[in-house]
Structure formats: structure tokens, C-alpha cells
mmCIF file of C-alpha atoms and ligand atoms in Angstrom:
data_model
loop_
_atom_site.group_PDB
_atom_site.id
_atom_site.type_symbol
_atom_site.label_atom_id
_atom_site.label_comp_id
_atom_site.label_asym_id
_atom_site.label_seq_id
_atom_site.Cartn_x
_atom_site.Cartn_y
_atom_site.Cartn_z
ATOM 1 C CA UNK A 1264 29.252 -28.391 -15.495
ATOM 2 C CA UNK A 1265 27.091 -31.281 -14.227
ATOM 3 C CA UNK A 1266 23.613 -30.297 -13.194
ATOM 4 C CA UNK A 1267 22.666 -30.579 -9.546
ATOM 5 C CA UNK A 1268 20.088 -33.273 -8.799
ATOM 6 C CA UNK A 1269 16.802 -32.205 -7.262
ATOM 7 C CA UNK A 1270 13.958 -34.324 -5.916
ATOM 8 C CA UNK A 1271 10.357 -33.068 -5.563
ATOM 9 C CA UNK A 1272 8.502 -34.546 -2.606
ATOM 10 C CA UNK A 1273 4.849 -33.806 -3.228
ATOM 11 C CA UNK A 1274 3.946 -33.279 -6.919
ATOM 12 C CA UNK A 1275 0.858 -31.062 -6.359
ATOM 13 C CA UNK A 1276 0.048 -27.438 -7.119
ATOM 14 C CA UNK A 1277 3.422 -26.078 -6.104
ATOM 15 C CA UNK A 1278 5.527 -29.230 -6.682
ATOM 16 C CA UNK A 1279 4.646 -29.627 -10.346
ATOM 17 C CA UNK A 1280 5.324 -25.968 -11.083
ATOM 18 C CA UNK A 1281 8.692 -26.050 -9.312
ATOM 19 C CA UNK A 1282 9.562 -29.240 -11.154
ATOM 20 C CA UNK A 1283 8.914 -27.728 -14.567
ATOM 21 C CA UNK A 1284 10.790 -24.536 -13.638
ATOM 22 C CA UNK A 1285 13.789 -26.532 -12.484
ATOM 23 C CA UNK A 1286 13.983 -28.292 -15.821
ATOM 24 C CA UNK A 1287 14.021 -24.894 -17.495
ATOM 25 C CA UNK A 1288 17.326 -24.004 -15.768
ATOM 26 C CA UNK A 1289 20.731 -25.046 -17.207
ATOM 27 C CA UNK A 1290 22.311 -25.880 -13.848
ATOM 28 C CA UNK A 1291 19.748 -28.201 -12.249
ATOM 29 C CA UNK A 1292 17.473 -31.116 -13.089
ATOM 30 C CA UNK A 1293 14.625 -33.018 -11.477
ATOM 31 C CA UNK A 1294 15.636 -36.631 -10.875
ATOM 32 C CA UNK A 1295 12.312 -37.792 -9.479
ATOM 33 C CA UNK A 1296 8.952 -36.706 -8.075
ATOM 34 C CA UNK A 1297 6.675 -38.294 -5.504
ATOM 35 C CA UNK A 1298 2.959 -38.828 -5.246
ATOM 36 C CA UNK A 1299 0.853 -40.452 -2.587
ATOM 37 C CA UNK A 1300 -1.705 -41.878 -5.016
ATOM 38 C CA UNK A 1301 -1.884 -42.917 -8.672
ATOM 39 C CA UNK A 1302 -4.188 -40.100 -9.762
ATOM 40 C CA UNK A 1303 -4.187 -38.034 -12.978
ATOM 41 C CA UNK A 1304 -1.323 -35.869 -11.643
ATOM 42 C CA UNK A 1305 0.829 -39.023 -11.197
ATOM 43 C CA UNK A 1306 -0.068 -40.238 -14.682
ATOM 44 C CA UNK A 1307 0.741 -36.827 -16.151
ATOM 45 C CA UNK A 1308 4.074 -36.734 -14.298
ATOM 46 C CA UNK A 1309 5.092 -40.050 -15.918
ATOM 47 C CA UNK A 1310 3.845 -38.783 -19.348
ATOM 48 C CA UNK A 1311 6.017 -35.732 -18.977
ATOM 49 C CA UNK A 1312 9.020 -37.947 -18.346
ATOM 50 C CA UNK A 1313 9.434 -37.540 -14.586
ATOM 51 C CA UNK A 1314 10.522 -40.601 -12.642
ATOM 52 C CA UNK A 1315 7.750 -41.350 -10.169
ATOM 53 C CA UNK A 1316 8.306 -42.525 -6.584
ATOM 54 C CA UNK A 1317 5.884 -43.365 -3.750
ATOM 55 C CA UNK A 1318 5.845 -40.597 -1.104
ATOM 56 C CA UNK A 1319 4.527 -43.155 1.370
ATOM 57 C CA UNK A 1320 6.438 -46.475 1.162
ATOM 58 C CA UNK A 1321 3.393 -48.633 1.963
ATOM 59 C CA UNK A 1322 1.609 -47.273 -1.145
ATOM 60 C CA UNK A 1323 3.954 -48.805 -3.707
ATOM 61 C CA UNK A 1324 1.465 -51.657 -4.189
ATOM 62 C CA UNK A 1325 -1.391 -49.196 -4.844
ATOM 63 C CA UNK A 1326 0.563 -47.705 -7.749
ATOM 64 C CA UNK A 1327 1.379 -51.161 -9.106
ATOM 65 C CA UNK A 1328 -2.340 -52.162 -8.922
ATOM 66 C CA UNK A 1329 -3.281 -49.038 -10.853
ATOM 67 C CA UNK A 1330 -0.837 -49.945 -13.626
ATOM 68 C CA UNK A 1331 1.681 -47.150 -12.991
ATOM 69 C CA UNK A 1332 4.603 -48.795 -11.282
ATOM 70 C CA UNK A 1333 6.907 -46.485 -9.313
ATOM 71 C CA UNK A 1334 10.726 -46.500 -9.390
ATOM 72 C CA UNK A 1335 10.793 -46.935 -5.617
ATOM 73 C CA UNK A 1336 10.017 -44.945 -2.454
ATOM 74 C CA UNK A 1337 10.936 -41.423 -1.299
ATOM 75 C CA UNK A 1338 13.851 -42.978 0.588
ATOM 76 C CA UNK A 1339 15.187 -44.547 -2.587
ATOM 77 C CA UNK A 1340 14.823 -41.255 -4.444
ATOM 78 C CA UNK A 1341 16.751 -39.353 -1.790
ATOM 79 C CA UNK A 1342 19.813 -41.704 -1.957
ATOM 80 C CA UNK A 1343 21.348 -39.754 -4.792
ATOM 81 C CA UNK A 1344 20.106 -36.150 -4.754
ATOM 82 C CA UNK A 1345 21.690 -32.847 -3.842
ATOM 83 C CA UNK A 1346 18.484 -31.347 -2.505
ATOM 84 C CA UNK A 1347 14.768 -32.079 -2.035
ATOM 85 C CA UNK A 1348 12.001 -29.553 -2.540
ATOM 86 C CA UNK A 1349 9.298 -30.574 -0.064
ATOM 87 C CA UNK A 1350 5.979 -29.383 -1.543
ATOM 88 C CA UNK A 1351 3.781 -31.674 0.550
ATOM 89 C CA UNK A 1352 0.594 -30.330 2.169
ATOM 90 C CA UNK A 1353 0.635 -27.878 5.109
ATOM 91 C CA UNK A 1354 2.485 -29.261 8.157
ATOM 92 C CA UNK A 1355 3.435 -32.502 6.381
ATOM 93 C CA UNK A 1356 6.831 -31.060 5.527
ATOM 94 C CA UNK A 1357 7.725 -30.975 9.198
ATOM 95 C CA UNK A 1358 6.820 -34.653 9.434
ATOM 96 C CA UNK A 1359 9.091 -35.408 6.484
ATOM 97 C CA UNK A 1360 12.031 -33.500 7.953
ATOM 98 C CA UNK A 1361 13.438 -36.339 10.144
ATOM 99 C CA UNK A 1362 13.943 -38.421 6.947
ATOM 100 C CA UNK A 1363 15.945 -35.606 5.370
ATOM 101 C CA UNK A 1364 17.977 -35.265 8.518
ATOM 102 C CA UNK A 1365 18.635 -39.012 8.668
ATOM 103 C CA UNK A 1366 19.909 -39.042 5.080
ATOM 104 C CA UNK A 1367 21.742 -35.717 5.361
ATOM 105 C CA UNK A 1368 19.827 -34.197 2.433
ATOM 106 C CA UNK A 1369 19.283 -30.470 2.068
ATOM 107 C CA UNK A 1370 15.598 -29.493 1.918
ATOM 108 C CA UNK A 1371 13.419 -26.562 0.968
ATOM 109 C CA UNK A 1372 10.087 -26.343 2.796
ATOM 110 C CA UNK A 1373 7.078 -24.275 1.738
ATOM 111 C CA UNK A 1374 5.056 -21.568 3.434
ATOM 112 C CA UNK A 1375 2.549 -23.955 4.956
ATOM 113 C CA UNK A 1376 5.205 -24.959 7.497
ATOM 114 C CA UNK A 1377 5.987 -23.101 10.657
ATOM 115 C CA UNK A 1378 9.078 -20.931 10.425
ATOM 116 C CA UNK A 1379 11.076 -23.074 12.878
ATOM 117 C CA UNK A 1380 11.046 -26.003 10.413
ATOM 118 C CA UNK A 1381 14.064 -24.286 8.762
ATOM 119 C CA UNK A 1382 17.083 -22.192 9.557
ATOM 120 C CA UNK A 1383 15.956 -19.379 7.248
ATOM 121 C CA UNK A 1384 12.654 -17.998 5.900
ATOM 122 C CA UNK A 1385 13.481 -17.004 2.362
ATOM 123 C CA UNK A 1386 12.637 -14.465 -0.234
ATOM 124 C CA UNK A 1387 15.149 -14.090 -3.078
ATOM 125 C CA UNK A 1388 15.303 -10.284 -3.395
ATOM 126 C CA UNK A 1389 15.093 -9.694 0.323
ATOM 127 C CA UNK A 1390 17.507 -12.122 1.919
ATOM 128 C CA UNK A 1391 19.153 -14.473 -0.640
ATOM 129 C CA UNK A 1392 22.438 -14.330 1.256
ATOM 130 C CA UNK A 1393 20.957 -15.788 4.449
ATOM 131 C CA UNK A 1394 20.231 -19.094 2.632
ATOM 132 C CA UNK A 1395 23.781 -19.578 1.263
ATOM 133 C CA UNK A 1396 25.013 -23.077 2.136
ATOM 134 C CA UNK A 1397 22.110 -23.760 4.545
ATOM 135 C CA UNK A 1398 20.607 -27.259 5.007
ATOM 136 C CA UNK A 1399 16.942 -26.265 5.627
ATOM 137 C CA UNK A 1400 15.267 -23.250 4.148
ATOM 138 C CA UNK A 1401 11.545 -22.303 4.092
ATOM 139 C CA UNK A 1402 10.224 -20.370 1.056
ATOM 140 C CA UNK A 1403 7.531 -18.190 2.599
ATOM 141 C CA UNK A 1404 3.862 -18.420 1.527
ATOM 142 C CA UNK A 1405 2.299 -16.714 -1.479
ATOM 143 C CA UNK A 1406 0.907 -13.778 0.491
ATOM 144 C CA UNK A 1407 4.105 -13.306 2.392
ATOM 145 C CA UNK A 1408 6.201 -13.485 -0.783
ATOM 146 C CA UNK A 1409 4.002 -10.804 -2.442
ATOM 147 C CA UNK A 1410 4.092 -8.510 0.554
ATOM 148 C CA UNK A 1411 7.823 -9.020 1.140
ATOM 149 C CA UNK A 1412 8.754 -8.217 -2.483
ATOM 150 C CA UNK A 1413 6.699 -5.049 -2.440
ATOM 151 C CA UNK A 1414 7.863 -3.808 0.988
ATOM 152 C CA UNK A 1415 11.555 -4.666 0.245
ATOM 153 C CA UNK A 1416 11.468 -2.828 -3.064
ATOM 154 C CA UNK A 1417 10.082 0.319 -1.480
ATOM 155 C CA UNK A 1418 12.300 0.052 1.597
ATOM 156 C CA UNK A 1419 15.428 -0.390 -0.549
ATOM 157 C CA UNK A 1420 14.734 3.012 -2.081
ATOM 158 C CA UNK A 1421 12.837 4.925 0.631
ATOM 159 C CA UNK A 1422 13.033 4.285 4.400
ATOM 160 C CA UNK A 1423 9.690 3.270 5.820
ATOM 161 C CA UNK A 1424 8.103 3.793 9.246
ATOM 162 C CA UNK A 1425 5.351 1.201 9.199
ATOM 163 C CA UNK A 1426 3.194 -0.966 6.990
ATOM 164 C CA UNK A 1427 -0.455 -1.826 7.327
ATOM 165 C CA UNK A 1428 -1.947 -4.291 4.849
ATOM 166 C CA UNK A 1429 -5.221 -6.046 4.224
ATOM 167 C CA UNK A 1430 -5.252 -9.265 2.234
ATOM 168 C CA UNK A 1431 -8.329 -10.286 0.234
ATOM 169 C CA UNK A 1432 -7.585 -13.927 -0.168
ATOM 170 C CA UNK A 1433 -8.752 -16.402 -2.793
ATOM 171 C CA UNK A 1434 -10.657 -18.992 -0.796
ATOM 172 C CA UNK A 1435 -9.088 -22.103 -2.329
ATOM 173 C CA UNK A 1436 -7.057 -23.082 -5.455
ATOM 174 C CA UNK A 1437 -8.993 -23.662 -8.727
ATOM 175 C CA UNK A 1438 -8.684 -27.467 -8.440
ATOM 176 C CA UNK A 1439 -10.417 -27.750 -5.073
ATOM 177 C CA UNK A 1440 -13.894 -29.291 -5.199
ATOM 178 C CA UNK A 1441 -14.233 -30.291 -1.559
ATOM 179 C CA UNK A 1442 -14.083 -26.926 0.198
ATOM 180 C CA UNK A 1443 -14.605 -23.282 -0.508
ATOM 181 C CA UNK A 1444 -16.941 -20.365 0.169
ATOM 182 C CA UNK A 1445 -19.805 -19.999 -2.248
ATOM 183 C CA UNK A 1446 -21.346 -16.748 -1.191
ATOM 184 C CA UNK A 1447 -19.792 -14.925 1.686
ATOM 185 C CA UNK A 1448 -16.809 -12.941 3.005
ATOM 186 C CA UNK A 1449 -14.957 -14.667 5.789
ATOM 187 C CA UNK A 1450 -12.745 -12.647 8.143
ATOM 188 C CA UNK A 1451 -9.746 -14.949 8.334
ATOM 189 C CA UNK A 1452 -8.687 -14.908 11.052
ATOM 190 C CA UNK A 1453 -11.467 -13.279 13.057
ATOM 191 C CA UNK A 1454 -9.093 -12.425 15.922
ATOM 192 C CA UNK A 1455 -6.785 -9.761 14.521
ATOM 193 C CA UNK A 1456 -4.087 -9.219 13.399
ATOM 194 C CA UNK A 1457 -3.414 -12.015 10.920
ATOM 195 C CA UNK A 1458 -0.267 -14.159 10.899
ATOM 196 C CA UNK A 1459 1.043 -12.524 7.672
ATOM 197 C CA UNK A 1460 2.678 -9.578 9.504
ATOM 198 C CA UNK A 1461 4.917 -11.836 11.681
ATOM 199 C CA UNK A 1462 5.578 -13.995 8.655
ATOM 200 C CA UNK A 1463 6.880 -10.977 6.723
ATOM 201 C CA UNK A 1464 9.046 -10.235 9.768
ATOM 202 C CA UNK A 1465 10.542 -13.759 9.501
ATOM 203 C CA UNK A 1466 12.255 -12.365 6.345
ATOM 204 C CA UNK A 1467 12.344 -8.638 7.133
ATOM 205 C CA UNK A 1468 12.692 -8.539 10.923
ATOM 206 C CA UNK A 1469 12.980 -4.736 11.242
ATOM 207 C CA UNK A 1470 9.722 -3.906 9.461
ATOM 208 C CA UNK A 1471 6.818 -2.608 11.586
ATOM 209 C CA UNK A 1472 3.921 -4.380 9.907
ATOM 210 C CA UNK A 1473 0.360 -5.278 10.959
ATOM 211 C CA UNK A 1474 -1.974 -7.235 8.640
ATOM 212 C CA UNK A 1475 -5.604 -8.291 8.382
ATOM 213 C CA UNK A 1476 -7.119 -10.842 5.994
ATOM 214 C CA UNK A 1477 -10.452 -11.887 4.520
ATOM 215 C CA UNK A 1478 -11.355 -14.890 2.364
ATOM 216 C CA UNK A 1479 -13.657 -14.248 -0.559
ATOM 217 C CA UNK A 1480 -15.326 -16.615 -3.080
ATOM 218 C CA UNK A 1481 -12.708 -16.567 -5.868
ATOM 219 C CA UNK A 1482 -9.964 -19.031 -6.815
ATOM 220 C CA UNK A 1483 -7.826 -16.909 -9.130
ATOM 221 C CA UNK A 1484 -5.619 -14.548 -7.162
ATOM 222 C CA UNK A 1485 -5.171 -12.706 -3.863
ATOM 223 C CA UNK A 1486 -5.469 -8.910 -3.722
ATOM 224 C CA UNK A 1487 -3.518 -6.821 -1.252
ATOM 225 C CA UNK A 1488 -4.394 -3.326 -0.169
ATOM 226 C CA UNK A 1489 -1.199 -1.897 1.317
ATOM 227 C CA UNK A 1490 -0.436 1.364 3.031
ATOM 228 C CA UNK A 1491 3.193 2.283 3.852
ATOM 229 C CA UNK A 1492 4.072 5.243 6.072
ATOM 230 C CA UNK A 1493 7.305 6.703 4.697
ATOM 231 C CA UNK A 1494 10.006 8.460 6.665
ATOM 232 C CA UNK A 1495 10.692 11.187 4.122
ATOM 233 C CA UNK A 1496 8.537 12.919 1.440
ATOM 234 C CA UNK A 1497 8.282 10.719 -1.656
ATOM 235 C CA UNK A 1498 6.272 11.355 -4.868
ATOM 236 C CA UNK A 1499 4.094 8.880 -6.733
ATOM 237 C CA UNK A 1500 6.574 9.050 -9.598
ATOM 238 C CA UNK A 1501 9.423 8.060 -7.229
ATOM 239 C CA UNK A 1502 7.423 5.028 -6.137
ATOM 240 C CA UNK A 1503 6.590 4.046 -9.714
ATOM 241 C CA UNK A 1504 10.226 4.308 -10.707
ATOM 242 C CA UNK A 1505 11.392 2.120 -7.806
ATOM 243 C CA UNK A 1506 8.732 -0.566 -8.591
ATOM 244 C CA UNK A 1507 9.464 -0.471 -12.361
ATOM 245 C CA UNK A 1508 13.110 -1.336 -11.710
ATOM 246 C CA UNK A 1509 12.238 -4.658 -9.969
ATOM 247 C CA UNK A 1510 11.614 -7.393 -12.558
ATOM 248 C CA UNK A 1511 9.608 -9.492 -10.123
ATOM 249 C CA UNK A 1512 7.081 -6.700 -9.945
ATOM 250 C CA UNK A 1513 4.867 -6.108 -12.997
ATOM 251 C CA UNK A 1514 3.206 -2.772 -13.260
ATOM 252 C CA UNK A 1515 -0.288 -2.933 -14.795
ATOM 253 C CA UNK A 1516 -2.803 -0.226 -15.672
ATOM 254 C CA UNK A 1517 -6.600 -0.087 -15.685
ATOM 255 C CA UNK A 1518 -6.322 1.827 -18.955
ATOM 256 C CA UNK A 1519 -5.021 -1.404 -20.565
ATOM 257 C CA UNK A 1520 -8.082 -3.282 -19.397
ATOM 258 C CA UNK A 1521 -6.667 -4.643 -16.070
ATOM 259 C CA UNK A 1522 -9.797 -3.887 -14.110
ATOM 260 C CA UNK A 1523 -9.828 -7.046 -11.930
ATOM 261 C CA UNK A 1524 -8.000 -10.261 -11.207
ATOM 262 C CA UNK A 1525 -10.091 -11.924 -13.946
ATOM 263 C CA UNK A 1526 -8.448 -9.724 -16.523
ATOM 264 C CA UNK A 1527 -4.913 -10.366 -15.107
ATOM 265 C CA UNK A 1528 -5.535 -14.104 -15.409
ATOM 266 C CA UNK A 1529 -6.829 -13.736 -18.986
ATOM 267 C CA UNK A 1530 -3.596 -11.842 -19.823
ATOM 268 C CA UNK A 1531 -1.494 -14.529 -18.093
ATOM 269 C CA UNK A 1532 -3.254 -17.244 -20.112
ATOM 270 C CA UNK A 1533 -1.593 -15.781 -23.186
ATOM 271 C CA UNK A 1534 1.708 -15.145 -21.422
ATOM 272 C CA UNK A 1535 2.587 -18.395 -19.661
ATOM 273 C CA UNK A 1536 2.118 -22.107 -19.210
ATOM 274 C CA UNK A 1537 -0.888 -22.671 -16.882
ATOM 275 C CA UNK A 1538 -1.437 -18.867 -16.682
ATOM 276 C CA UNK A 1539 1.335 -18.791 -14.087
ATOM 277 C CA UNK A 1540 2.175 -15.244 -13.050
ATOM 278 C CA UNK A 1541 5.463 -15.210 -11.171
ATOM 279 C CA UNK A 1542 5.401 -11.439 -10.637
ATOM 280 C CA UNK A 1543 3.466 -9.254 -8.206
ATOM 281 C CA UNK A 1544 0.887 -7.482 -10.442
ATOM 282 C CA UNK A 1545 0.888 -3.915 -8.994
ATOM 283 C CA UNK A 1546 -1.741 -1.445 -10.262
ATOM 284 C CA UNK A 1547 0.429 1.550 -11.209
ATOM 285 C CA UNK A 1548 -2.721 3.732 -11.185
ATOM 286 C CA UNK A 1549 -3.580 2.607 -7.661
ATOM 287 C CA UNK A 1550 -0.511 4.403 -6.286
ATOM 288 C CA UNK A 1551 -1.393 7.417 -4.210
ATOM 289 C CA UNK A 1552 0.418 9.415 -1.531
ATOM 290 C CA UNK A 1553 -1.584 11.096 1.252
ATOM 291 C CA UNK A 1554 0.066 12.772 4.286
ATOM 292 C CA UNK A 1555 3.361 10.893 3.703
ATOM 293 C CA UNK A 1556 1.598 7.588 3.406
ATOM 294 C CA UNK A 1557 1.804 5.445 0.278
ATOM 295 C CA UNK A 1558 -1.305 3.519 -0.791
ATOM 296 C CA UNK A 1559 -0.938 0.691 -3.307
ATOM 297 C CA UNK A 1560 -2.913 -2.282 -4.573
ATOM 298 C CA UNK A 1561 -1.449 -5.537 -5.953
ATOM 299 C CA UNK A 1562 -2.637 -8.926 -7.074
ATOM 300 C CA UNK A 1563 -0.768 -12.209 -6.448
ATOM 301 C CA UNK A 1564 -1.242 -15.508 -8.298
ATOM 302 C CA UNK A 1565 -1.001 -17.882 -5.310
ATOM 303 C CA UNK A 1566 -0.116 -20.964 -7.365
ATOM 304 C CA UNK A 1567 2.995 -19.605 -9.051
ATOM 305 C CA UNK A 1568 4.525 -16.627 -7.213
ATOM 306 C CA UNK A 1569 6.788 -18.854 -5.046
ATOM 307 C CA UNK A 1570 8.168 -20.769 -8.027
ATOM 308 C CA UNK A 1571 11.136 -18.434 -8.823
ATOM 309 C CA UNK A 1572 11.863 -18.207 -5.098
ATOM 310 C CA UNK A 1573 12.280 -22.008 -4.913
ATOM 311 C CA UNK A 1574 14.750 -21.905 -7.831
ATOM 312 C CA UNK A 1575 16.855 -19.164 -6.198
ATOM 313 C CA UNK A 1576 16.754 -20.955 -2.873
ATOM 314 C CA UNK A 1577 18.236 -24.050 -4.554
ATOM 315 C CA UNK A 1578 21.090 -21.947 -6.020
ATOM 316 C CA UNK A 1579 21.782 -20.283 -2.637
ATOM 317 C CA UNK A 1580 21.736 -23.483 -0.631
ATOM 318 C CA UNK A 1581 23.941 -25.358 -3.107
ATOM 319 C CA UNK A 1582 26.139 -22.269 -3.619
ATOM 320 C CA UNK A 1583 25.727 -22.368 -7.398
ATOM 321 C CA UNK A 1584 25.564 -18.598 -7.986
ATOM 322 C CA UNK A 1585 25.487 -15.351 -6.043
ATOM 323 C CA UNK A 1586 22.288 -13.398 -5.489
ATOM 324 C CA UNK A 1587 22.422 -11.167 -8.550
ATOM 325 C CA UNK A 1588 23.508 -13.931 -10.928
ATOM 326 C CA UNK A 1589 20.906 -16.390 -9.626
ATOM 327 C CA UNK A 1590 17.938 -13.994 -9.847
ATOM 328 C CA UNK A 1591 19.037 -12.859 -13.293
ATOM 329 C CA UNK A 1592 19.303 -16.490 -14.485
ATOM 330 C CA UNK A 1593 15.932 -17.445 -12.984
ATOM 331 C CA UNK A 1594 14.219 -14.375 -14.459
ATOM 332 C CA UNK A 1595 15.719 -15.105 -17.877
ATOM 333 C CA UNK A 1596 14.698 -18.767 -17.989
ATOM 334 C CA UNK A 1597 11.177 -18.144 -16.618
ATOM 335 C CA UNK A 1598 10.804 -15.027 -18.841
ATOM 336 C CA UNK A 1599 10.241 -12.762 -15.840
ATOM 337 C CA UNK A 1600 10.420 -9.040 -16.493
ATOM 338 C CA UNK A 1601 10.900 -9.299 -20.214
HETATM 339 P P1 NAD B 940 -1.267 -29.737 -2.916
HETATM 340 O O1 NAD B 940 -2.245 -30.417 -2.039
HETATM 341 O O2 NAD B 940 -1.671 -29.206 -4.229
HETATM 342 O O3 NAD B 940 -0.063 -30.710 -3.185
HETATM 343 C C1 NAD B 940 0.546 -31.474 -2.162
HETATM 344 C C2 NAD B 940 1.134 -32.747 -2.804
HETATM 345 O O4 NAD B 940 1.811 -33.455 -1.746
HETATM 346 C C3 NAD B 940 0.068 -33.653 -3.324
HETATM 347 O O5 NAD B 940 0.491 -34.158 -4.592
HETATM 348 C C4 NAD B 940 -0.014 -34.788 -2.342
HETATM 349 O O6 NAD B 940 -0.320 -36.054 -2.934
HETATM 350 C C5 NAD B 940 1.422 -34.831 -1.810
HETATM 351 N N1 NAD B 940 1.540 -35.422 -0.476
HETATM 352 C C6 NAD B 940 0.585 -35.776 0.411
HETATM 353 N N2 NAD B 940 1.107 -36.345 1.548
HETATM 354 C C7 NAD B 940 2.470 -36.318 1.333
HETATM 355 C C8 NAD B 940 3.577 -36.792 2.103
HETATM 356 N N3 NAD B 940 3.387 -37.367 3.329
HETATM 357 N N4 NAD B 940 4.792 -36.631 1.604
HETATM 358 C C9 NAD B 940 4.983 -36.094 0.366
HETATM 359 N N5 NAD B 940 3.983 -35.636 -0.381
HETATM 360 C C10 NAD B 940 2.727 -35.777 0.078
HETATM 361 O O7 NAD B 940 -0.603 -28.632 -2.000
HETATM 362 P P2 NAD B 940 0.068 -27.241 -2.476
HETATM 363 O O8 NAD B 940 -0.968 -26.233 -2.697
HETATM 364 O O9 NAD B 940 1.034 -27.566 -3.576
HETATM 365 O O10 NAD B 940 0.856 -26.841 -1.158
HETATM 366 C C11 NAD B 940 2.141 -27.365 -0.903
HETATM 367 C C12 NAD B 940 2.841 -26.451 0.071
HETATM 368 O O11 NAD B 940 3.021 -25.195 -0.610
HETATM 369 C C13 NAD B 940 2.078 -26.108 1.384
HETATM 370 O O12 NAD B 940 3.026 -25.865 2.361
HETATM 371 C C14 NAD B 940 1.363 -24.804 1.036
HETATM 372 O O13 NAD B 940 1.048 -24.041 2.177
HETATM 373 C C15 NAD B 940 2.433 -24.156 0.179
HETATM 374 N N6 NAD B 940 1.924 -23.113 -0.755
HETATM 375 C C16 NAD B 940 0.783 -23.327 -1.413
HETATM 376 C C17 NAD B 940 0.308 -22.318 -2.247
HETATM 377 C C18 NAD B 940 -1.003 -22.468 -2.977
HETATM 378 O O14 NAD B 940 -1.681 -21.479 -3.205
HETATM 379 N N7 NAD B 940 -1.338 -23.679 -3.436
HETATM 380 C C19 NAD B 940 0.979 -21.112 -2.382
HETATM 381 C C20 NAD B 940 2.211 -20.940 -1.700
HETATM 382 C C21 NAD B 940 2.659 -21.946 -0.842
#
């Protein structure tokens, strides 16, 4: 069967990871990626064999002057694609949407966009079916993906009354050298609760969830401290069993040396390209039940957790496979849960 043709608009932190993951699937291929400037990322994209296009048409000349000519503009790229993954910076996806509408191209947006940019806010294990055949889908942010996976996995097995979660957020991604937080803890937002609760509800509308969040001076991963009030008595072993059955959740233990996000990243450096960790890393030995309330701590690699979700969203929107088949295929090709 011919592979479906996918464009990446915005070859940055998320875009380059999704591009590589697409080319690891047998049923889809990247036909071009866009950049706004001829920087090292653009040069690396060409070196890796991606066809490069200018995200902003007026910049074609800038690429030519830098000695890396582009194949054309984003509009040229979109002439012959089945779907575009928009991985442009926060809020820029919404500005790109009219072009996708004009050309009748299906598009996936990322979590930096407001939920109304798309018909569906997506997480593969929680609501794959909602994205089937849709034109516009938003893959929710890294924190929301991590929370949604965990809550959905518990909820699927044990009914829950409410969720309260605190997110300890990496301040910026490792590549950032223009902003950050050198020595402080920043309540973010100061006015509570944070937006993550409503964002989880954009995927799981019936979950009672309230969240708070703090930025801390690290670039590696987020950490979530989650408490879930359960409807019925559940044991710690029940919870461990439920989590161990979900491939997109990786159970880790302090006894193996996983004492911080630094250690998880060191482990991931051996495991994957760019130390990408597509799974929630849940500390098995954090799990505790007190008065019918489950306490659990997890770590999320912000740069890579949404990658498998983008792949499954492509399959749902283009109706390539059903939920179970798609997730299985993605997990196999990205070596998730093996
Ligand atoms: P990034 O800044 O690393 O990459 C964005 C890319 O888009 C850059 O290559 C930039 O040149 C390009 N770009 C700029 N203007 C553009 C335009 N007008 N059209 C097309 N491309 C343009 O950003 P990122 O971290 O990859 O974030 C992309 C999206 O993914 C955002 O919505 C963000 O919220 C979301 N997201 C980011 C993370 C993360 O931790 N980095 C995690 C989950 C979701």
C-alpha cells in the first residue's frame, strides 16, 4: 500500500522528532519540512535527506543567500500532501490554519494552541476514536498528555472521584539560551488553579481535576505529584498491575537507581535517539493509598512524550488503522513498552 504523505510545518523541538518517528512507520512518510531560517537545524534536516521548504514565503531568498536553497514555500509543499503536522511555536499554528483551510489539507496542531483551533483535543489511549476522519486535531501538551495517560489508565480500571495534581515544570527546553530561571521557584501561574486541569478535561470531560504548577531551574523533565480519590477500595498492587499493563507507562524504581529525573535521562540516553522517552516514567515505589486516596509521582520528558500521539493522530485522521492496531504499530516501531 502507498504510504500517506505528511508535511511538517515547523522543524523544531517537536517537529524534528515527529518527522523522524513518521519515517519509522511503514504506512507514512515525510515529504517535506519547513524552517523559517537557514540555521543548523535547517542544515541538519537537509543532511538527513528531508526536503526543505520556507515556512515564510518571503524568506526563500534568505535560504538561497545562505547556500541552502529550498524546494519552495509551505504553500508549494502543501499542494500534494495528505496531512500537515503543524509544530510551529505557541499560537502560530492558529495563524497557519487559514492556509490549511484554503488548501483543504488536514492538520494536526500542538498543545501550545488553544483547544478551539481543532475539532478534537487528542490523546491516543484516551480518545483515539474522536479523531477518526477529522480535519483538524490538537495533540495536547506534554503535561496534559502525561496527566491524561495516567488518569485514563487508572480510571479505565477503577472509577475515580477526583484528581488533584501539582506539576513541577522544567523551566525551558535544553536548547534555550535566551530565557530560563537560574535560581528560583516560580509559581506558574500565581493565580490558581493552573490551566492543565481544564486541558485534561478537553480530552476527559467527565474528570473532576484541579491542578497547580511551579517552574523550577531544570531543563530535563517535568515531575507530577498526583493524588486521585477513588470510588472504591483499591490496593497498591491493584494500581501497580493497572499501570504495568499500559505500554505508554514505564514503571521505574528507586532501588534501580532512579532517584531523580537526572537518572531517568541518563537511562534514556542509552535507550533512545536524543534520550527521547515517549513513556510516562512512574515511580512504582511512590504509589501509596491513604484513606481511599491514591498518591503517585511521575516524570515526563517534555520534548518527546507527544511524539507517539502525533503518529496515532495521523492514523486516526486518515483512517489508516483502528485504535488498537495503530497504538500497537506505533509502540512497536518506536520500541515503546518492549
Ligand atoms: P520550537 O521553537 O522548538 O520549534 C518551532 C519551529 O517552528 C521552529 O523550527 C521555528 O523556526 C518554526 N516556525 C517559526 N515560525 C513559524 C511559522 N510561522 N510557520 C511554521 N513554522 C514556524 O517549538 P517546539 O518546542 O517544537 O513547540 C512547537 C509546538 O509544540 C508548540 O505548540 C508547543 O507548545 C508544543 N509542545 C512543545 C513541547 C516542548 O516541550 N518543547 C512539548 C509539547 C508540546
